[in-house]
Short mmCIF file of C-alpha atoms and ligand atoms in Angstrom, two decimals:
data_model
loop_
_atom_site.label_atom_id
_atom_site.label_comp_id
_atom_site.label_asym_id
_atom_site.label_seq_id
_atom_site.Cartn_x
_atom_site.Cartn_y
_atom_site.Cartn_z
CA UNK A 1 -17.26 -24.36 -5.81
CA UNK A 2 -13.89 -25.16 -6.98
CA UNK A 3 -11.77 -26.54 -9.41
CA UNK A 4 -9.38 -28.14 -7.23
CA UNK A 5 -10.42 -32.16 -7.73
CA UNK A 6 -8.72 -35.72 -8.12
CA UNK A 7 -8.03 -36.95 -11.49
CA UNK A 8 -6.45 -40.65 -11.85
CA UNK A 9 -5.68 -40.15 -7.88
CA UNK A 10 -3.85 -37.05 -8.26
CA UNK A 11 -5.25 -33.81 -7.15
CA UNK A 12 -5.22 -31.29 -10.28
CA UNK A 13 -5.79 -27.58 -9.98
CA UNK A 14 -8.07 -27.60 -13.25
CA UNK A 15 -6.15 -29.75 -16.02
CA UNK A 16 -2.70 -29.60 -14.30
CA UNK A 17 -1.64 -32.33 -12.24
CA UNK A 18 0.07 -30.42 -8.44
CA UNK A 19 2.59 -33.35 -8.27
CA UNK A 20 4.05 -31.47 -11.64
CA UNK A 21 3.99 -27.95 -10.74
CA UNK A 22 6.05 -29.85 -7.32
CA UNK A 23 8.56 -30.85 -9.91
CA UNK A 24 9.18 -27.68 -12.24
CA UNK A 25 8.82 -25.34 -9.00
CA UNK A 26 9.95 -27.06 -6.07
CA UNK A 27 7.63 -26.61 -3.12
CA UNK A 28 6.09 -24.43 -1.09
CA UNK A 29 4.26 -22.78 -3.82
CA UNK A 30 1.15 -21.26 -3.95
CA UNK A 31 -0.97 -22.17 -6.67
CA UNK A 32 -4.32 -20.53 -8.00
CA UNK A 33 -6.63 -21.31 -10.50
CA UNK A 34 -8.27 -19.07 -13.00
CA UNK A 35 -11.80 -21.18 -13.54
CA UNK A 36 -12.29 -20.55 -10.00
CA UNK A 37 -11.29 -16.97 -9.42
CA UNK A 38 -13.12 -16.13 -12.26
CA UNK A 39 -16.33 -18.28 -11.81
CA UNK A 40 -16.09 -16.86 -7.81
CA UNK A 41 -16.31 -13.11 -9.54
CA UNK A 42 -19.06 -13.86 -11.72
CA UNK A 43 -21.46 -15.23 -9.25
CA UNK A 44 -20.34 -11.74 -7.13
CA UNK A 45 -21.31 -9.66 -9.96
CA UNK A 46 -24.33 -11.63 -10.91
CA UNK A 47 -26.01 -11.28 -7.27
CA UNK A 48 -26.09 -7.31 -8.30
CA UNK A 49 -27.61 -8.15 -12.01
CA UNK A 50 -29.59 -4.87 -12.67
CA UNK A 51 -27.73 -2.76 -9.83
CA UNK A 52 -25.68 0.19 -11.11
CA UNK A 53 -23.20 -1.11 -9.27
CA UNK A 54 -18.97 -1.20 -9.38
CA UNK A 55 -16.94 -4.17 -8.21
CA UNK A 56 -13.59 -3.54 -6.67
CA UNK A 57 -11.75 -6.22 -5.95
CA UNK A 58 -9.94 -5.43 -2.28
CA UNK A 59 -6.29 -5.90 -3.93
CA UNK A 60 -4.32 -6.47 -0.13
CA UNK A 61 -6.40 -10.25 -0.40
CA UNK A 62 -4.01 -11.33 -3.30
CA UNK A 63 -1.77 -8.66 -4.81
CA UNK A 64 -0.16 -10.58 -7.02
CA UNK A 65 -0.13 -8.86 -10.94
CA UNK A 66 -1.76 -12.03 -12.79
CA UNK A 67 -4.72 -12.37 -10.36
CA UNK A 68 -5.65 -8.42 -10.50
CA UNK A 69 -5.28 -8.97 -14.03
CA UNK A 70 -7.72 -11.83 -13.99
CA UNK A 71 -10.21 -9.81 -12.70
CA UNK A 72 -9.32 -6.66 -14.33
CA UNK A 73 -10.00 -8.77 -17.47
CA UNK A 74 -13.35 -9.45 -16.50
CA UNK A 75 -14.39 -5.96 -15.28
CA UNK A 76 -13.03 -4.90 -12.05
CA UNK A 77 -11.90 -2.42 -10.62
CA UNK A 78 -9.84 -2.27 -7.22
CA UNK A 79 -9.86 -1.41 -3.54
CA UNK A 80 -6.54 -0.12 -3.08
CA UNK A 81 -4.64 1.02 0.62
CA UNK A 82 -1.31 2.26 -0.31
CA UNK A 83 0.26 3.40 -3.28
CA UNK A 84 2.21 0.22 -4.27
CA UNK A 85 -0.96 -1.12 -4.11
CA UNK A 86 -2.60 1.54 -6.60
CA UNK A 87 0.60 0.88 -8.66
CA UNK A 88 -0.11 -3.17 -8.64
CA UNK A 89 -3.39 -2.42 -9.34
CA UNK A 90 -2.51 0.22 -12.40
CA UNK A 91 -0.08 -1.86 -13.34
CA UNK A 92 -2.16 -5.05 -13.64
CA UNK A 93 -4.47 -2.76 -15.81
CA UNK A 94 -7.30 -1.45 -13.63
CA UNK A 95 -8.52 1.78 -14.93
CA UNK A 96 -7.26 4.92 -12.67
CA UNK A 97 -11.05 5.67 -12.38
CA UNK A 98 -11.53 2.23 -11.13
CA UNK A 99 -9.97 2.49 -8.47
CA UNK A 100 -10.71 3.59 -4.57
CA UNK A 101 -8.24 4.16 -2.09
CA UNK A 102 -9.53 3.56 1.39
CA UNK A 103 -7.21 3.40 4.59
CA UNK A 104 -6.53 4.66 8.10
CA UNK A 105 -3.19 5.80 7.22
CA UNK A 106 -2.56 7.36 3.65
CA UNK A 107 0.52 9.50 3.84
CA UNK A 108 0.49 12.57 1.88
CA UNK A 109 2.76 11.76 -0.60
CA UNK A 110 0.44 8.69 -1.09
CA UNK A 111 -2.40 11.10 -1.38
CA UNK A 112 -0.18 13.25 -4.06
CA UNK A 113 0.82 10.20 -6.17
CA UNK A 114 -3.69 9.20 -5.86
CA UNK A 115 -4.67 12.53 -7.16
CA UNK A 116 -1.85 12.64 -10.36
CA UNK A 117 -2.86 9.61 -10.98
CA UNK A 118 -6.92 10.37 -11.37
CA UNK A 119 -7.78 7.72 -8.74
CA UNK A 120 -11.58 7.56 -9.04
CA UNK A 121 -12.77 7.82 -5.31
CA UNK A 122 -10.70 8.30 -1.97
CA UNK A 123 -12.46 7.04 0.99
CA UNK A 124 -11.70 9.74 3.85
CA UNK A 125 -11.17 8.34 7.31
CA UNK A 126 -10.69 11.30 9.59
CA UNK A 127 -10.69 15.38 9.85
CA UNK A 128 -7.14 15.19 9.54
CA UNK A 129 -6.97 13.05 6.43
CA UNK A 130 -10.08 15.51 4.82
CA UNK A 131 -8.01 18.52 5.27
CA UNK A 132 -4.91 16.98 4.01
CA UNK A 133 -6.20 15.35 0.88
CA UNK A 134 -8.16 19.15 0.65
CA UNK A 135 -5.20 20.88 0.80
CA UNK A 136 -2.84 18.63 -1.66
CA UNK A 137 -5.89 18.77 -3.78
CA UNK A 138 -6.48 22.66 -4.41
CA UNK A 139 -2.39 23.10 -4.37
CA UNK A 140 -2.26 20.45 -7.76
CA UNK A 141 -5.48 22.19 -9.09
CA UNK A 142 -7.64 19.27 -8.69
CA UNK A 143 -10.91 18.11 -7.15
CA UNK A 144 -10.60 14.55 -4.99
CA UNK A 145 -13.78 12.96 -5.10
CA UNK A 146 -14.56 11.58 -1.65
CA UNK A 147 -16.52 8.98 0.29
CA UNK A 148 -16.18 9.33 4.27
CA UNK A 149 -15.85 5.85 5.63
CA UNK A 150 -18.22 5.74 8.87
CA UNK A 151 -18.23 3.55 11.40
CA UNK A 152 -21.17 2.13 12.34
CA UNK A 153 -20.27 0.62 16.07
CA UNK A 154 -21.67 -2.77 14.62
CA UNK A 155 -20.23 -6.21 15.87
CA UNK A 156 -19.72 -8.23 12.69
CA UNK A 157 -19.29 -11.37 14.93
CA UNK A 158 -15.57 -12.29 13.21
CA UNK A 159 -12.44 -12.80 14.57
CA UNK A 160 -11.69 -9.49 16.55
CA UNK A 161 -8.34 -8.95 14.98
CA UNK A 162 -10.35 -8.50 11.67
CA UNK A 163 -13.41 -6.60 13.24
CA UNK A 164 -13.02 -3.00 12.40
CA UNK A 165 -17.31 -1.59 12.39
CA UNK A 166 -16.79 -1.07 16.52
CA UNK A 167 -16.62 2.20 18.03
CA UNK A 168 -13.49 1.23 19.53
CA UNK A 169 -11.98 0.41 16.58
CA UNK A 170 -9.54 3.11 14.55
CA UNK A 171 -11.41 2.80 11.37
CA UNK A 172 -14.28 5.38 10.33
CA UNK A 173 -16.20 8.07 11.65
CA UNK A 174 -18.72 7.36 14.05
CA UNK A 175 -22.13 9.14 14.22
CA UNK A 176 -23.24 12.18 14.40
CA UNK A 177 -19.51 13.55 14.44
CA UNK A 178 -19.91 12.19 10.30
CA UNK A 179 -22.82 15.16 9.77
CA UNK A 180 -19.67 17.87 10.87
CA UNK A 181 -17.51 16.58 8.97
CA UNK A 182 -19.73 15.94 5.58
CA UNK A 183 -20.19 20.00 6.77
CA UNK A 184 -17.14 20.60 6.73
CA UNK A 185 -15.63 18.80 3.65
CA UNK A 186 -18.17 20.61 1.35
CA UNK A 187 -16.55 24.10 2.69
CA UNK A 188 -13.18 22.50 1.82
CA UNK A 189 -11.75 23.20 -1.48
CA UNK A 190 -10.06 20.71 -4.02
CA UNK A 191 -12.55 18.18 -2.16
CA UNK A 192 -16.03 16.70 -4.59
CA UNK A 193 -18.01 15.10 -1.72
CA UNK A 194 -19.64 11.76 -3.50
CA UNK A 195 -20.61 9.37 -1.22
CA UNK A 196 -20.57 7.67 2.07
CA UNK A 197 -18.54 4.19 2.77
CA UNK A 198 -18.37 1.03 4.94
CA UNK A 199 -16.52 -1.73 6.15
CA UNK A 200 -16.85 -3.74 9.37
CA UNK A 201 -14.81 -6.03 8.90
CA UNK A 202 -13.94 -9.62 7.15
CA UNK A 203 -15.04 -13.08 7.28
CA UNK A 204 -18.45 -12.39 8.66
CA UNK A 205 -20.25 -15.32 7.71
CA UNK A 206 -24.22 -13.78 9.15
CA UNK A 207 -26.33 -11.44 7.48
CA UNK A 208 -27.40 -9.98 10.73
CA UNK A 209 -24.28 -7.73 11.08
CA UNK A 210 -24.43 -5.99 7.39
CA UNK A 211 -27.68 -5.62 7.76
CA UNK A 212 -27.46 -3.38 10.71
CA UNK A 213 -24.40 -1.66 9.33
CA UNK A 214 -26.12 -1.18 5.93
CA UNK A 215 -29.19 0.33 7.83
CA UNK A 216 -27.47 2.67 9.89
CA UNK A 217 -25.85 3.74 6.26
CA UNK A 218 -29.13 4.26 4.69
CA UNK A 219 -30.01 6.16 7.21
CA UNK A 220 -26.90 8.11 7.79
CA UNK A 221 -27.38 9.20 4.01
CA UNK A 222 -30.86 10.41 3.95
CA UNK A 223 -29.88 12.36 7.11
CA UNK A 224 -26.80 13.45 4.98
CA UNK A 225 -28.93 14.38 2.04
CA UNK A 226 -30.76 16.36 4.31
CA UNK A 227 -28.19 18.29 5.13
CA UNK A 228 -27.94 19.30 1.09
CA UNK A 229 -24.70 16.56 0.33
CA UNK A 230 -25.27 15.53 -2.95
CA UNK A 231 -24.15 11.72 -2.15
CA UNK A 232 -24.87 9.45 -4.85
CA UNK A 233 -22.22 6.80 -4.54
CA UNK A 234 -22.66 3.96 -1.53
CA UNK A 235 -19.38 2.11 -0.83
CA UNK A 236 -20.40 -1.03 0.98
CA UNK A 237 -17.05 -2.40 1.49
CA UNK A 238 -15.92 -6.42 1.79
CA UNK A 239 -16.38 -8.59 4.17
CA UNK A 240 -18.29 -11.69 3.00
CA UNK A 241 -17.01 -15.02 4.60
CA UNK A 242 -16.16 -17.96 3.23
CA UNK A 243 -16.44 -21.63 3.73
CA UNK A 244 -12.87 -22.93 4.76
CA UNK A 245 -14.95 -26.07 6.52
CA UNK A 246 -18.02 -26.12 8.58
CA UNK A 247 -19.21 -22.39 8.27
CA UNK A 248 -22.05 -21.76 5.82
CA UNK A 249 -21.82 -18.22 4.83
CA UNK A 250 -24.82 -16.38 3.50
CA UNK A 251 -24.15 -16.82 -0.51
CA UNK A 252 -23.43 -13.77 -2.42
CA UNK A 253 -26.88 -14.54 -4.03
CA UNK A 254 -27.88 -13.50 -0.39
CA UNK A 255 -25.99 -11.05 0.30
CA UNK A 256 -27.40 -9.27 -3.09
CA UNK A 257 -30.69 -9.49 -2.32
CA UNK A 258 -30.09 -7.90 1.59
CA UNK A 259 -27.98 -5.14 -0.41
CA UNK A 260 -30.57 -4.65 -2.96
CA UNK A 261 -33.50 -4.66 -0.01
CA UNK A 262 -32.10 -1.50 2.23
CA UNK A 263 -30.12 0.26 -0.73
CA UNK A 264 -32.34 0.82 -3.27
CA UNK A 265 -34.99 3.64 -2.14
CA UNK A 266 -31.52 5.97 -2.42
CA UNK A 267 -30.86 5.48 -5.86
CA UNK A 268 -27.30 5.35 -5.33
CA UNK A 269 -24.27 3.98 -7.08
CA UNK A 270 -22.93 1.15 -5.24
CA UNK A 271 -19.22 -0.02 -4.55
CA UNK A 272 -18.64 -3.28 -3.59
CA UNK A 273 -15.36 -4.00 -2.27
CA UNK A 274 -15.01 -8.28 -1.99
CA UNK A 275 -11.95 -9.66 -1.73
CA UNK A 276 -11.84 -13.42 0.16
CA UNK A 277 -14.84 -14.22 -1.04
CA UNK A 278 -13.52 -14.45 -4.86
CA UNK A 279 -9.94 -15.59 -4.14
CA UNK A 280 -9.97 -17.31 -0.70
CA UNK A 281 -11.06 -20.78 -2.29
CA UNK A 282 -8.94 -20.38 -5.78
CA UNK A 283 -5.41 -21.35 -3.79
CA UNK A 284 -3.80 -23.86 -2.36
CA UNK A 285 -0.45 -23.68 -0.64
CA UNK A 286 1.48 -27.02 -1.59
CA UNK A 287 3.58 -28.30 0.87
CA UNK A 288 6.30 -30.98 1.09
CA UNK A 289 6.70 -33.52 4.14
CA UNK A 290 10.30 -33.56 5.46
CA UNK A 291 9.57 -35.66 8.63
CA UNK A 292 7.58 -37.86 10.34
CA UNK A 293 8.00 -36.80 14.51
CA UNK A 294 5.74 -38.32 16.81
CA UNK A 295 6.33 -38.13 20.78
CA UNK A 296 4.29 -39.67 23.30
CA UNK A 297 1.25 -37.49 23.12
CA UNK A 298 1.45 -35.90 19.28
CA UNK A 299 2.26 -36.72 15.93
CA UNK A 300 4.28 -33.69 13.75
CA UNK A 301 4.16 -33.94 10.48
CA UNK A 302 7.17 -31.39 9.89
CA UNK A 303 6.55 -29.77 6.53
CA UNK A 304 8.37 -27.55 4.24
CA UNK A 305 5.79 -24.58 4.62
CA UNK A 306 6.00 -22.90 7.48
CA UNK A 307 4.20 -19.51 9.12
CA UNK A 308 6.49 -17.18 7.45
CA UNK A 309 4.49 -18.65 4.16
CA UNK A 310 1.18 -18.64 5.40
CA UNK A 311 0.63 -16.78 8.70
CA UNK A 312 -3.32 -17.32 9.21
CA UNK A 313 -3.15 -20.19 11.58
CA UNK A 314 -0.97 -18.62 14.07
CA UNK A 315 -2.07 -14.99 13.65
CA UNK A 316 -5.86 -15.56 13.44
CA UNK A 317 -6.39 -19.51 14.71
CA UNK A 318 -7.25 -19.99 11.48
CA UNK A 319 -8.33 -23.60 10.44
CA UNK A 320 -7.48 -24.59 6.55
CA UNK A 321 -8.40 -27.73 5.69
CA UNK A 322 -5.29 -30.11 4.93
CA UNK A 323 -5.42 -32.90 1.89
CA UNK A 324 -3.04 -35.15 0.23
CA UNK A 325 -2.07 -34.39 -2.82
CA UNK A 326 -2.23 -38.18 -3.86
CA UNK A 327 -5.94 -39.65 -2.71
CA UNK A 328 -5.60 -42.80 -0.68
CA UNK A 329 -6.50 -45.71 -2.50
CA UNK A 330 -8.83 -47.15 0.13
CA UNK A 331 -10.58 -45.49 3.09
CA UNK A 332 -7.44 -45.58 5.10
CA UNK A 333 -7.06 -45.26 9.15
CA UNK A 334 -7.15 -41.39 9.53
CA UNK A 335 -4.78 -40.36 12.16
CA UNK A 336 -5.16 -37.15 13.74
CA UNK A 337 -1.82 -35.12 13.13
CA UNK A 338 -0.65 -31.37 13.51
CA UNK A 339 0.99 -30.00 10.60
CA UNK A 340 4.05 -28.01 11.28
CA UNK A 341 6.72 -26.10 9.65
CA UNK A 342 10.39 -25.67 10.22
CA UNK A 343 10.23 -22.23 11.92
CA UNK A 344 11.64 -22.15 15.57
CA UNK A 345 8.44 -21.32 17.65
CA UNK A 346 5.44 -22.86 18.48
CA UNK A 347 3.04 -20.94 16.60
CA UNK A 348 4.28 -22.22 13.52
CA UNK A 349 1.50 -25.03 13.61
CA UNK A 350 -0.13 -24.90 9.95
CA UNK A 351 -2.87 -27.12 11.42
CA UNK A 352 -3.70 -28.86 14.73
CA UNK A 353 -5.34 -31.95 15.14
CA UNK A 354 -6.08 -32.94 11.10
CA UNK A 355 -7.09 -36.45 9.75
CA UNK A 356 -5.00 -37.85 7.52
CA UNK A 357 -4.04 -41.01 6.02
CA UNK A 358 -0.40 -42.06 6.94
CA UNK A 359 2.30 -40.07 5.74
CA UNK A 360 5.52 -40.43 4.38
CA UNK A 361 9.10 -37.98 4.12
CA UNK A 362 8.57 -36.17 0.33
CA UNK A 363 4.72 -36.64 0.40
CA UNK A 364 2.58 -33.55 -0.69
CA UNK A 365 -0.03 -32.08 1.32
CA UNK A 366 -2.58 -28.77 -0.15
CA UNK A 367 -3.19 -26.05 2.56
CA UNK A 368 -6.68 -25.34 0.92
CA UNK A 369 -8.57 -22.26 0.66
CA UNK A 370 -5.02 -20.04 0.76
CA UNK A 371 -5.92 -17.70 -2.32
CA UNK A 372 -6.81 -14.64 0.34
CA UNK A 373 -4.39 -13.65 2.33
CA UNK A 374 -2.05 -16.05 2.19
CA UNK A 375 0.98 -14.71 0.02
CA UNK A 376 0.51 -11.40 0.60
CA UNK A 377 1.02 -11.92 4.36
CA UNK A 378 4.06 -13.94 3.63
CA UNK A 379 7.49 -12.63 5.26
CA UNK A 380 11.24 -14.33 5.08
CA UNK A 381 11.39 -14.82 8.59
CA UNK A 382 14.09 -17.34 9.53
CA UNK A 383 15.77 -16.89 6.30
CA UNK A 384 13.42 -18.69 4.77
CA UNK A 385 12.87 -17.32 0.49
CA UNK A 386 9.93 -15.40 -0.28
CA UNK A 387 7.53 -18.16 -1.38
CA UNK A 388 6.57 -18.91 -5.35
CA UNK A 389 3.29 -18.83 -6.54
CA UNK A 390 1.92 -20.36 -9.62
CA UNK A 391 -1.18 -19.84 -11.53
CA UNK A 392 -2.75 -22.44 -13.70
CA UNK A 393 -5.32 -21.79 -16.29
CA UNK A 394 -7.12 -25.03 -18.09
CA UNK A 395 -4.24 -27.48 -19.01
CA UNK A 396 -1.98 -24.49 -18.28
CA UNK A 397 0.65 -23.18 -15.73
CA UNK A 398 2.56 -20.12 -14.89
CA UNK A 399 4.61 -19.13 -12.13
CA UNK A 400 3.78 -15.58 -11.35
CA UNK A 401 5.86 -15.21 -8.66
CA UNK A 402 9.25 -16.90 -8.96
CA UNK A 403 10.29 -18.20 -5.33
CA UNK A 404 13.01 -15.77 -3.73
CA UNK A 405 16.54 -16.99 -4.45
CA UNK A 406 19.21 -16.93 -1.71
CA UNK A 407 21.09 -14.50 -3.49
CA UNK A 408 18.17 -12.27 -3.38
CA UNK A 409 17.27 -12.36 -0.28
CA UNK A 410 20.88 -11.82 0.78
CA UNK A 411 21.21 -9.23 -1.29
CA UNK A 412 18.21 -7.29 0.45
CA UNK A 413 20.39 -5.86 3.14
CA UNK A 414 23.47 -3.99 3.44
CA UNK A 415 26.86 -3.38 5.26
CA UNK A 416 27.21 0.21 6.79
CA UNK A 417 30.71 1.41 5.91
CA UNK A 418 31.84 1.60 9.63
CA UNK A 419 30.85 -2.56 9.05
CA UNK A 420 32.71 -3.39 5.67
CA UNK A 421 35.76 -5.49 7.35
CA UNK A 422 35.14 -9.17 7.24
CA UNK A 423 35.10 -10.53 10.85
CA UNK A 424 36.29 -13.47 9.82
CA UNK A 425 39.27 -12.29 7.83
CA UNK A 426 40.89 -11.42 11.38
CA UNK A 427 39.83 -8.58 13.79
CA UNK A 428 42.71 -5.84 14.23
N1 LLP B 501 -12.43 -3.13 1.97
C1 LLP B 501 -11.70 -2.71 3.03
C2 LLP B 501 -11.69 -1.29 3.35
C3 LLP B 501 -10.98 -3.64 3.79
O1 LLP B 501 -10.27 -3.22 4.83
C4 LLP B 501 -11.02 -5.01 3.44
C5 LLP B 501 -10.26 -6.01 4.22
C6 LLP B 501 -11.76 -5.40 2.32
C7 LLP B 501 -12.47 -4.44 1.61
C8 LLP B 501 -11.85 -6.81 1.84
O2 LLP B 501 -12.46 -7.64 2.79
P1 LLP B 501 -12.80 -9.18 2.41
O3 LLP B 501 -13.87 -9.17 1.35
O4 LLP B 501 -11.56 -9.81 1.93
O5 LLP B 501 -13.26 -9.74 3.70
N2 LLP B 501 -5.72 -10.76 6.90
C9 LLP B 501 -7.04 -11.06 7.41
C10 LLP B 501 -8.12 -10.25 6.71
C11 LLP B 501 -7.93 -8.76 6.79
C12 LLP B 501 -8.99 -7.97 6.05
C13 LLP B 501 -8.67 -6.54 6.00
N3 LLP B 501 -9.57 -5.70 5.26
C14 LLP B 501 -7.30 -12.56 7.30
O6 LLP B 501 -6.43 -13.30 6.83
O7 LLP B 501 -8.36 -13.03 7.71
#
């Protein structure tokens, strides 16, 4: 559910007309809706109704300030995995205790800036890490309290760029090295061991593959308990797919109930870590056609978006569904285009193979379902701005992230001293 519809032929993202936001912003521009982000959190939360359960919304799916605040508004906390995250995150207004920092790769300054700032969990990914965090810990007079992320070796039958519950993979701690190091943390000092985590990865649109992953858990912590570790807080991670067309996910109703099913003889805490699944299908990326190319077996439809903007297609194959921003008047003749931006490669293909009415130079198009990982990913790669991104809330609009000026993005870099001459002024 969304509240991206027509209204008087014009698609609106609630009560705002997109051709507008096109006028006051230019395009490309990301836009997001708060009816939609919000309802998307609510029917989250509402699948746990009961549970003594946290929600942490995974920040890296859509960083941007407003939309943590959204949710920090209603109640969440955040899955942070870097400190400028935790800092967006803090900033936005989550609560320090709010937050968990998972991640492969937390550097130990990252760790230092965590544990001044009273980060409420830090999910522990490897000996190395443990003694690290242990060691910054007792030297600031603190106690980290900890989660060790396992790894389950469970296919979550995604894409495999985004599968990380394999043994092969670099996340977690696979089983029964885990027991050692649960051992070993509770010797450590400045370390409070709390609870056990997962995450297998994203999109996974089956129960089979958190059920598994959640059972080996269970089990993993009653083996863990066992062993005298007092762990009372169950970090289940993300991961819940989305429908971006033809999938049918299991709904977070669903999910709950699995979750509720194989978690509750532990009595545990739970932190749920969902990120697509409440922003994924509250944006659009709106896009402007600049030409019309066709050659003798394709038709482009060169737009001003390109992957630098949105890099899903190309990195992942990823396929968004692509809509007009005006609605046809009559069942036109669909004609199967690809969607492509001005970037000098081939990947830059937004979309392959899409129906759409006929098109014409300056006509909008919506990227849908481009709220998760869209922006964030987003680079200036051919010179191209950092893109804008707007946020609309009932008959209102913001932008929240002005679009990069040329002057900024120029003014990113700088000239060595040995490079100061102008080469163009004349050589010696
Ligand atoms: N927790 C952890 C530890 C994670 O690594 C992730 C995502 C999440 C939670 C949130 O997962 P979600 O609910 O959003 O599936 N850029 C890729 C997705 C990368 C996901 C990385 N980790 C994409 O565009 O598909």
């Amino acid at each position: 559910m969304d509240h991206f519809h027509y209204q008087n032929s014009e698609l609106h993202a609630e009560g705002v007309a997109l051709r507008s936001i096109a006028e006051a912003v230019d395009t490309p521009f990301y836009c997001y809706s708060t009816a939609t982000i919000e309802h998307h959190y609510r029917v989250f939360t509402e699948a746990f109704d009961g549970v003594e359960a946290e929600f942490c919304y995974a920040v890296k799916a859509n960083s941007n300030l407003a939309v943590i605040r959204t949710l920090a508004q209603l109640g969440a906390g955040a899955d942070v995995v870097s400190e400028g995250e935790m800092r967006q995150a803090l900033a936005a207004g989550v609560a320090p205790g709010r937050i968990v920092f998972s991640g492969v790769g937390k550097k130990p300054a990252e760790l230092s800036a965590a544990l001044a700032e009273g980060i409420g969990q830090f999910n522990v990914e490897s000996t190395a890490e443990l003694e690290t965090l242990s060691s910054l810990a007792a030297g600031a007079g603190l106690r980290a309290r900890i989660a060790l992320r396992l790894n389950p070796d469970v296919d979550a039958a995604t894409h495999a760029k985004i599968t990380t519950g394999k043994a092969e993979n670099k996340f977690g701690i696979g089983w029964p090295q885990a027991r050692d190091i649960y051992d070993r943390a509770a010797q450590l000092p400045g370390l409070e061991v709390v609870g056990a985590a997962i995450h297998i990865g994203s999109q996974i649109t089956e129960l089979g593959p958190f059920e598994e992953a959640f059972g080996f858990l269970v089990a993993a912590v009653e083996a863990l308990r066992g062993d005298g570790h007092d762990i009372r807080r169950l970090d289940l991670g993300g991961g819940l797919g989305i429908p971006y067309g033809q999938e049918e996910p299991p709904s977070p109703a669903q999910y709950g109930a699995l979750v509720r099913r194989l978690t509750a003889p532990l009595g545990c805490r739970l932190v749920l870590e969902p990120g697509r699944v409440i922003v994924g299908n509250a944006g659009l990326l709106v896009t402007r056609v600049i030409y019309l190319k066709e050659t003798t077996n394709r038709c482009f439809v060169i737009v001003d978006s390109a992957m630098n903007d949105f890099m899903r297609p190309s990195l992942y194959d990823a396929r968004h569904q692509v809509v007009p921003v005006r609605e046809p008047r009559e069942i036109p003749a669909l004609q199967p285009v690809d969607i492509v931006g001005p970037i000098c490669e081939s990947s830059d293909t937004l979309a392959r193979d899409v129906p759409l009415p006929p098109l014409v130079t300056d006509d909008l198009l919506a990227i849908r379902s481009a709220g998760a990982y869209g922006a964030v990913m987003a680079s200036t790669y051919n010179g191209r701005p950092q893109v804008a991104e707007v946020l609309v809330n009932g008959n209102r609009f913001a932008v929240v992230r002005p679009r990069q000026t040329l002057a900024e993005l120029l003014a990113t870099d700088r000239l060595p001293d040995w490079l100061q001459a102008d080469p163009a002024k004349g050589a010696a």
